[in-house]
């Protein structure tokens, strides 16, 4: 079981760098629990979690927060964009908060990521004017702009029509090769 009390089956797996994994599980609560464990939001009741060979199980909340900020990316089922911010501002935010890069470098990195996900032409649009597909691409770009080692995606394409969800999936499949990021996707 995890700290949340959910009984989950044991796992022993080494996730390879720059790989794409789909986590399939019949029970939503179990899937959610796995994502919380992989995202270092919960502690396992037994065993340990290693990240890049370093044991992270048992670290204090400040150390775990630092690791999450620097090495992990999260893309939730809902985009959670700031509606009055432009696409550029929404995507660049982690560069100032986490990576602490200067404005010129942040703009350059953000433009490269927007190109990678295929929305470079939307850079100046306010988030509130975006279609659901554009919102998902913007949130995906924000989740990878700081080049996380691990990206955890909850319910990829949820709420999109099948064609749009497939487009988001296709873009996500390019991330490991282009950025060296490992993806765990539900």
PDB file of C-alpha atoms in Angstrom:
ATOM      1  CA  UNK A   1       0.000   0.000   0.000  1.00  0.00           C
ATOM      2  CA  UNK A   2       0.995   3.620  -0.400  1.00  0.00           C
ATOM      3  CA  UNK A   3       0.751   6.363   2.204  1.00  0.00           C
ATOM      4  CA  UNK A   4      -2.747   7.060   0.867  1.00  0.00           C
ATOM      5  CA  UNK A   5      -3.855   3.615   2.083  1.00  0.00           C
ATOM      6  CA  UNK A   6      -4.646   2.264  -1.390  1.00  0.00           C
ATOM      7  CA  UNK A   7      -3.631  -1.362  -1.793  1.00  0.00           C
ATOM      8  CA  UNK A   8      -1.521  -1.579  -4.957  1.00  0.00           C
ATOM      9  CA  UNK A   9       0.360  -4.512  -6.413  1.00  0.00           C
ATOM     10  CA  UNK A  10       4.141  -4.480  -5.935  1.00  0.00           C
ATOM     11  CA  UNK A  11       6.327  -3.392  -8.826  1.00  0.00           C
ATOM     12  CA  UNK A  12       9.992  -3.677  -9.572  1.00  0.00           C
ATOM     13  CA  UNK A  13      10.926  -1.888 -12.747  1.00  0.00           C
ATOM     14  CA  UNK A  14      13.732   0.226 -14.120  1.00  0.00           C
ATOM     15  CA  UNK A  15      12.400   2.920 -16.403  1.00  0.00           C
ATOM     16  CA  UNK A  16      14.873   3.607 -19.194  1.00  0.00           C
ATOM     17  CA  UNK A  17      15.904   7.157 -20.051  1.00  0.00           C
ATOM     18  CA  UNK A  18      14.283   8.659 -23.144  1.00  0.00           C
ATOM     19  CA  UNK A  19      11.520   6.051 -23.247  1.00  0.00           C
ATOM     20  CA  UNK A  20       7.749   6.188 -23.497  1.00  0.00           C
ATOM     21  CA  UNK A  21       5.648   4.066 -21.123  1.00  0.00           C
ATOM     22  CA  UNK A  22       1.876   3.682 -21.042  1.00  0.00           C
ATOM     23  CA  UNK A  23       0.524   2.746 -17.620  1.00  0.00           C
ATOM     24  CA  UNK A  24      -2.646   0.745 -18.042  1.00  0.00           C
ATOM     25  CA  UNK A  25      -4.702  -0.329 -15.069  1.00  0.00           C
ATOM     26  CA  UNK A  26      -8.380  -1.144 -14.710  1.00  0.00           C
ATOM     27  CA  UNK A  27      -8.847   0.771 -11.490  1.00  0.00           C
ATOM     28  CA  UNK A  28      -8.519   4.562 -11.639  1.00  0.00           C
ATOM     29  CA  UNK A  29      -7.576   4.764  -7.958  1.00  0.00           C
ATOM     30  CA  UNK A  30      -4.647   2.357  -8.439  1.00  0.00           C
ATOM     31  CA  UNK A  31      -3.443   4.258 -11.508  1.00  0.00           C
ATOM     32  CA  UNK A  32      -3.647   7.530  -9.588  1.00  0.00           C
ATOM     33  CA  UNK A  33      -1.689   5.978  -6.721  1.00  0.00           C
ATOM     34  CA  UNK A  34       1.081   4.801  -9.072  1.00  0.00           C
ATOM     35  CA  UNK A  35       1.369   8.283 -10.574  1.00  0.00           C
ATOM     36  CA  UNK A  36       1.649   9.821  -7.095  1.00  0.00           C
ATOM     37  CA  UNK A  37       4.418   7.361  -6.201  1.00  0.00           C
ATOM     38  CA  UNK A  38       6.320   7.960  -9.457  1.00  0.00           C
ATOM     39  CA  UNK A  39       5.856  11.710  -8.996  1.00  0.00           C
ATOM     40  CA  UNK A  40       7.315  11.535  -5.472  1.00  0.00           C
ATOM     41  CA  UNK A  41       4.100  12.870  -3.992  1.00  0.00           C
ATOM     42  CA  UNK A  42       3.559   9.783  -1.813  1.00  0.00           C
ATOM     43  CA  UNK A  43       5.946   7.379  -0.093  1.00  0.00           C
ATOM     44  CA  UNK A  44       5.625   3.658  -0.707  1.00  0.00           C
ATOM     45  CA  UNK A  45       4.704   1.621   2.381  1.00  0.00           C
ATOM     46  CA  UNK A  46       7.597  -0.718   1.551  1.00  0.00           C
ATOM     47  CA  UNK A  47      10.559  -0.808  -0.784  1.00  0.00           C
ATOM     48  CA  UNK A  48      12.294   2.163  -2.282  1.00  0.00           C
ATOM     49  CA  UNK A  49      12.253   4.529  -5.222  1.00  0.00           C
ATOM     50  CA  UNK A  50      15.463   5.486  -7.003  1.00  0.00           C
ATOM     51  CA  UNK A  51      15.815   8.420  -9.374  1.00  0.00           C
ATOM     52  CA  UNK A  52      18.960   8.440 -11.502  1.00  0.00           C
ATOM     53  CA  UNK A  53      20.489   5.936  -9.105  1.00  0.00           C
ATOM     54  CA  UNK A  54      19.766   8.053  -6.021  1.00  0.00           C
ATOM     55  CA  UNK A  55      17.454   6.763  -3.328  1.00  0.00           C
ATOM     56  CA  UNK A  56      14.640   9.286  -2.908  1.00  0.00           C
ATOM     57  CA  UNK A  57      12.494   7.266  -0.528  1.00  0.00           C
ATOM     58  CA  UNK A  58      12.624   8.795   2.938  1.00  0.00           C
ATOM     59  CA  UNK A  59      13.798  12.274   1.909  1.00  0.00           C
ATOM     60  CA  UNK A  60      12.167  15.212   3.645  1.00  0.00           C
ATOM     61  CA  UNK A  61       9.462  17.219   1.887  1.00  0.00           C
ATOM     62  CA  UNK A  62      11.815  20.093   1.011  1.00  0.00           C
ATOM     63  CA  UNK A  63      14.295  17.777  -0.721  1.00  0.00           C
ATOM     64  CA  UNK A  64      11.481  15.985  -2.552  1.00  0.00           C
ATOM     65  CA  UNK A  65      10.029  19.325  -3.650  1.00  0.00           C
ATOM     66  CA  UNK A  66      13.374  20.383  -5.080  1.00  0.00           C
ATOM     67  CA  UNK A  67      13.708  17.092  -6.989  1.00  0.00           C
ATOM     68  CA  UNK A  68      10.152  17.411  -8.336  1.00  0.00           C
ATOM     69  CA  UNK A  69      10.779  20.988  -9.466  1.00  0.00           C
ATOM     70  CA  UNK A  70      14.062  20.267 -11.219  1.00  0.00           C
ATOM     71  CA  UNK A  71      13.771  16.717 -12.526  1.00  0.00           C
ATOM     72  CA  UNK A  72      10.058  15.988 -12.984  1.00  0.00           C
ATOM     73  CA  UNK A  73       7.345  17.384 -15.189  1.00  0.00           C
ATOM     74  CA  UNK A  74       3.635  16.888 -14.723  1.00  0.00           C
ATOM     75  CA  UNK A  75       0.829  17.134 -17.245  1.00  0.00           C
ATOM     76  CA  UNK A  76      -2.557  16.781 -15.631  1.00  0.00           C
ATOM     77  CA  UNK A  77      -5.815  15.758 -17.301  1.00  0.00           C
ATOM     78  CA  UNK A  78      -6.921  19.422 -17.330  1.00  0.00           C
ATOM     79  CA  UNK A  79      -4.497  22.005 -18.812  1.00  0.00           C
ATOM     80  CA  UNK A  80      -4.646  24.490 -15.857  1.00  0.00           C
ATOM     81  CA  UNK A  81      -3.436  27.456 -17.922  1.00  0.00           C
ATOM     82  CA  UNK A  82      -3.493  31.020 -16.652  1.00  0.00           C
ATOM     83  CA  UNK A  83      -6.224  32.480 -18.890  1.00  0.00           C
ATOM     84  CA  UNK A  84      -4.923  36.056 -19.056  1.00  0.00           C
ATOM     85  CA  UNK A  85      -1.356  34.939 -19.891  1.00  0.00           C
ATOM     86  CA  UNK A  86      -0.256  34.372 -23.462  1.00  0.00           C
ATOM     87  CA  UNK A  87       0.866  30.966 -24.669  1.00  0.00           C
ATOM     88  CA  UNK A  88       4.490  32.156 -24.383  1.00  0.00           C
ATOM     89  CA  UNK A  89       3.978  33.345 -20.796  1.00  0.00           C
ATOM     90  CA  UNK A  90       2.203  30.145 -19.731  1.00  0.00           C
ATOM     91  CA  UNK A  91       4.921  27.945 -21.213  1.00  0.00           C
ATOM     92  CA  UNK A  92       7.909  30.018 -20.049  1.00  0.00           C
ATOM     93  CA  UNK A  93       6.773  30.211 -16.412  1.00  0.00           C
ATOM     94  CA  UNK A  94       8.759  27.148 -15.179  1.00  0.00           C
ATOM     95  CA  UNK A  95      11.941  28.589 -16.669  1.00  0.00           C
ATOM     96  CA  UNK A  96      11.750  31.555 -14.331  1.00  0.00           C
ATOM     97  CA  UNK A  97      10.414  29.637 -11.321  1.00  0.00           C
ATOM     98  CA  UNK A  98      12.476  26.434 -11.611  1.00  0.00           C
ATOM     99  CA  UNK A  99      15.401  26.873 -13.984  1.00  0.00           C
ATOM    100  CA  UNK A 100      15.968  30.562 -13.163  1.00  0.00           C
ATOM    101  CA  UNK A 101      17.145  31.523 -16.638  1.00  0.00           C
ATOM    102  CA  UNK A 102      17.277  35.069 -17.992  1.00  0.00           C
ATOM    103  CA  UNK A 103      14.490  36.431 -20.206  1.00  0.00           C
ATOM    104  CA  UNK A 104      16.354  36.063 -23.519  1.00  0.00           C
ATOM    105  CA  UNK A 105      17.297  32.433 -22.845  1.00  0.00           C
ATOM    106  CA  UNK A 106      13.759  31.691 -21.622  1.00  0.00           C
ATOM    107  CA  UNK A 107      12.298  33.096 -24.845  1.00  0.00           C
ATOM    108  CA  UNK A 108      14.674  31.026 -26.984  1.00  0.00           C
ATOM    109  CA  UNK A 109      13.986  27.785 -25.069  1.00  0.00           C
ATOM    110  CA  UNK A 110      10.240  28.412 -25.065  1.00  0.00           C
ATOM    111  CA  UNK A 111      10.149  29.054 -28.818  1.00  0.00           C
ATOM    112  CA  UNK A 112      12.036  25.787 -29.434  1.00  0.00           C
ATOM    113  CA  UNK A 113       9.560  23.848 -27.267  1.00  0.00           C
ATOM    114  CA  UNK A 114       6.557  25.529 -28.909  1.00  0.00           C
ATOM    115  CA  UNK A 115       7.977  24.471 -32.273  1.00  0.00           C
ATOM    116  CA  UNK A 116       8.460  20.906 -30.987  1.00  0.00           C
ATOM    117  CA  UNK A 117       4.795  20.612 -29.999  1.00  0.00           C
ATOM    118  CA  UNK A 118       3.643  22.410 -33.154  1.00  0.00           C
ATOM    119  CA  UNK A 119       2.136  25.609 -31.762  1.00  0.00           C
ATOM    120  CA  UNK A 120       4.834  28.222 -32.445  1.00  0.00           C
ATOM    121  CA  UNK A 121       2.299  30.362 -34.322  1.00  0.00           C
ATOM    122  CA  UNK A 122       0.177  30.729 -31.157  1.00  0.00           C
ATOM    123  CA  UNK A 123       2.891  32.407 -29.092  1.00  0.00           C
ATOM    124  CA  UNK A 124       1.062  35.725 -28.518  1.00  0.00           C
ATOM    125  CA  UNK A 125      -2.479  34.396 -28.075  1.00  0.00           C
ATOM    126  CA  UNK A 126      -4.044  34.616 -24.616  1.00  0.00           C
ATOM    127  CA  UNK A 127      -4.782  31.178 -23.192  1.00  0.00           C
ATOM    128  CA  UNK A 128      -8.482  31.969 -22.825  1.00  0.00           C
ATOM    129  CA  UNK A 129      -8.823  32.166 -26.629  1.00  0.00           C
ATOM    130  CA  UNK A 130      -7.330  28.714 -27.301  1.00  0.00           C
ATOM    131  CA  UNK A 131      -9.243  25.666 -28.484  1.00  0.00           C
ATOM    132  CA  UNK A 132      -9.163  22.596 -26.218  1.00  0.00           C
ATOM    133  CA  UNK A 133      -6.501  20.993 -28.453  1.00  0.00           C
ATOM    134  CA  UNK A 134      -4.341  24.132 -28.346  1.00  0.00           C
ATOM    135  CA  UNK A 135      -4.737  24.238 -24.549  1.00  0.00           C
ATOM    136  CA  UNK A 136      -3.474  20.647 -24.286  1.00  0.00           C
ATOM    137  CA  UNK A 137      -0.471  21.423 -26.496  1.00  0.00           C
ATOM    138  CA  UNK A 138       0.291  24.546 -24.441  1.00  0.00           C
ATOM    139  CA  UNK A 139       0.118  22.582 -21.186  1.00  0.00           C
ATOM    140  CA  UNK A 140       2.360  19.879 -22.698  1.00  0.00           C
ATOM    141  CA  UNK A 141       4.888  22.513 -23.752  1.00  0.00           C
ATOM    142  CA  UNK A 142       4.854  24.021 -20.245  1.00  0.00           C
ATOM    143  CA  UNK A 143       5.451  20.568 -18.721  1.00  0.00           C
ATOM    144  CA  UNK A 144       8.601  19.987 -20.806  1.00  0.00           C
ATOM    145  CA  UNK A 145      10.073  23.471 -21.158  1.00  0.00           C
ATOM    146  CA  UNK A 146      12.554  22.881 -18.296  1.00  0.00           C
ATOM    147  CA  UNK A 147      13.669  19.533 -19.860  1.00  0.00           C
ATOM    148  CA  UNK A 148      12.560  17.242 -17.044  1.00  0.00           C
ATOM    149  CA  UNK A 149      14.120  13.788 -16.709  1.00  0.00           C
ATOM    150  CA  UNK A 150      10.675  12.254 -16.136  1.00  0.00           C
ATOM    151  CA  UNK A 151       7.330  13.515 -17.414  1.00  0.00           C
ATOM    152  CA  UNK A 152       4.208  12.089 -15.818  1.00  0.00           C
ATOM    153  CA  UNK A 153       1.077  12.524 -17.911  1.00  0.00           C
ATOM    154  CA  UNK A 154      -2.319  11.899 -16.371  1.00  0.00           C
ATOM    155  CA  UNK A 155      -4.985  10.823 -18.871  1.00  0.00           C
ATOM    156  CA  UNK A 156      -3.324  12.045 -22.065  1.00  0.00           C
ATOM    157  CA  UNK A 157      -5.884  13.696 -24.342  1.00  0.00           C
ATOM    158  CA  UNK A 158      -8.771  13.431 -21.874  1.00  0.00           C
ATOM    159  CA  UNK A 159     -11.720  15.550 -22.990  1.00  0.00           C
ATOM    160  CA  UNK A 160     -10.569  15.753 -26.597  1.00  0.00           C
ATOM    161  CA  UNK A 161     -12.182  14.152 -29.603  1.00  0.00           C
ATOM    162  CA  UNK A 162     -10.369  10.960 -30.736  1.00  0.00           C
ATOM    163  CA  UNK A 163      -8.547  12.663 -33.626  1.00  0.00           C
ATOM    164  CA  UNK A 164      -7.255  15.490 -31.401  1.00  0.00           C
ATOM    165  CA  UNK A 165      -6.273  13.045 -28.645  1.00  0.00           C
ATOM    166  CA  UNK A 166      -4.265  11.073 -31.218  1.00  0.00           C
ATOM    167  CA  UNK A 167      -2.492  14.272 -32.314  1.00  0.00           C
ATOM    168  CA  UNK A 168      -1.470  14.988 -28.705  1.00  0.00           C
ATOM    169  CA  UNK A 169      -0.316  11.379 -28.310  1.00  0.00           C
ATOM    170  CA  UNK A 170       1.792  11.626 -31.500  1.00  0.00           C
ATOM    171  CA  UNK A 171       3.499  14.799 -30.258  1.00  0.00           C
ATOM    172  CA  UNK A 172       4.131  13.254 -26.826  1.00  0.00           C
ATOM    173  CA  UNK A 173       5.759  10.226 -28.526  1.00  0.00           C
ATOM    174  CA  UNK A 174       8.444  12.558 -30.011  1.00  0.00           C
ATOM    175  CA  UNK A 175       9.513  13.988 -26.651  1.00  0.00           C
ATOM    176  CA  UNK A 176      11.776  11.142 -25.459  1.00  0.00           C
ATOM    177  CA  UNK A 177      13.863  11.215 -28.634  1.00  0.00           C
ATOM    178  CA  UNK A 178      14.048  15.009 -28.861  1.00  0.00           C
ATOM    179  CA  UNK A 179      14.613  15.838 -25.168  1.00  0.00           C
ATOM    180  CA  UNK A 180      15.842  12.595 -23.605  1.00  0.00           C
ATOM    181  CA  UNK A 181      12.869  12.710 -21.232  1.00  0.00           C
ATOM    182  CA  UNK A 182      11.183   9.539 -19.999  1.00  0.00           C
ATOM    183  CA  UNK A 183       7.389   9.625 -20.175  1.00  0.00           C
ATOM    184  CA  UNK A 184       4.946   7.673 -18.045  1.00  0.00           C
ATOM    185  CA  UNK A 185       1.475   8.167 -19.492  1.00  0.00           C
ATOM    186  CA  UNK A 186      -2.010   7.030 -18.551  1.00  0.00           C
TER     187      UNK A 186
END
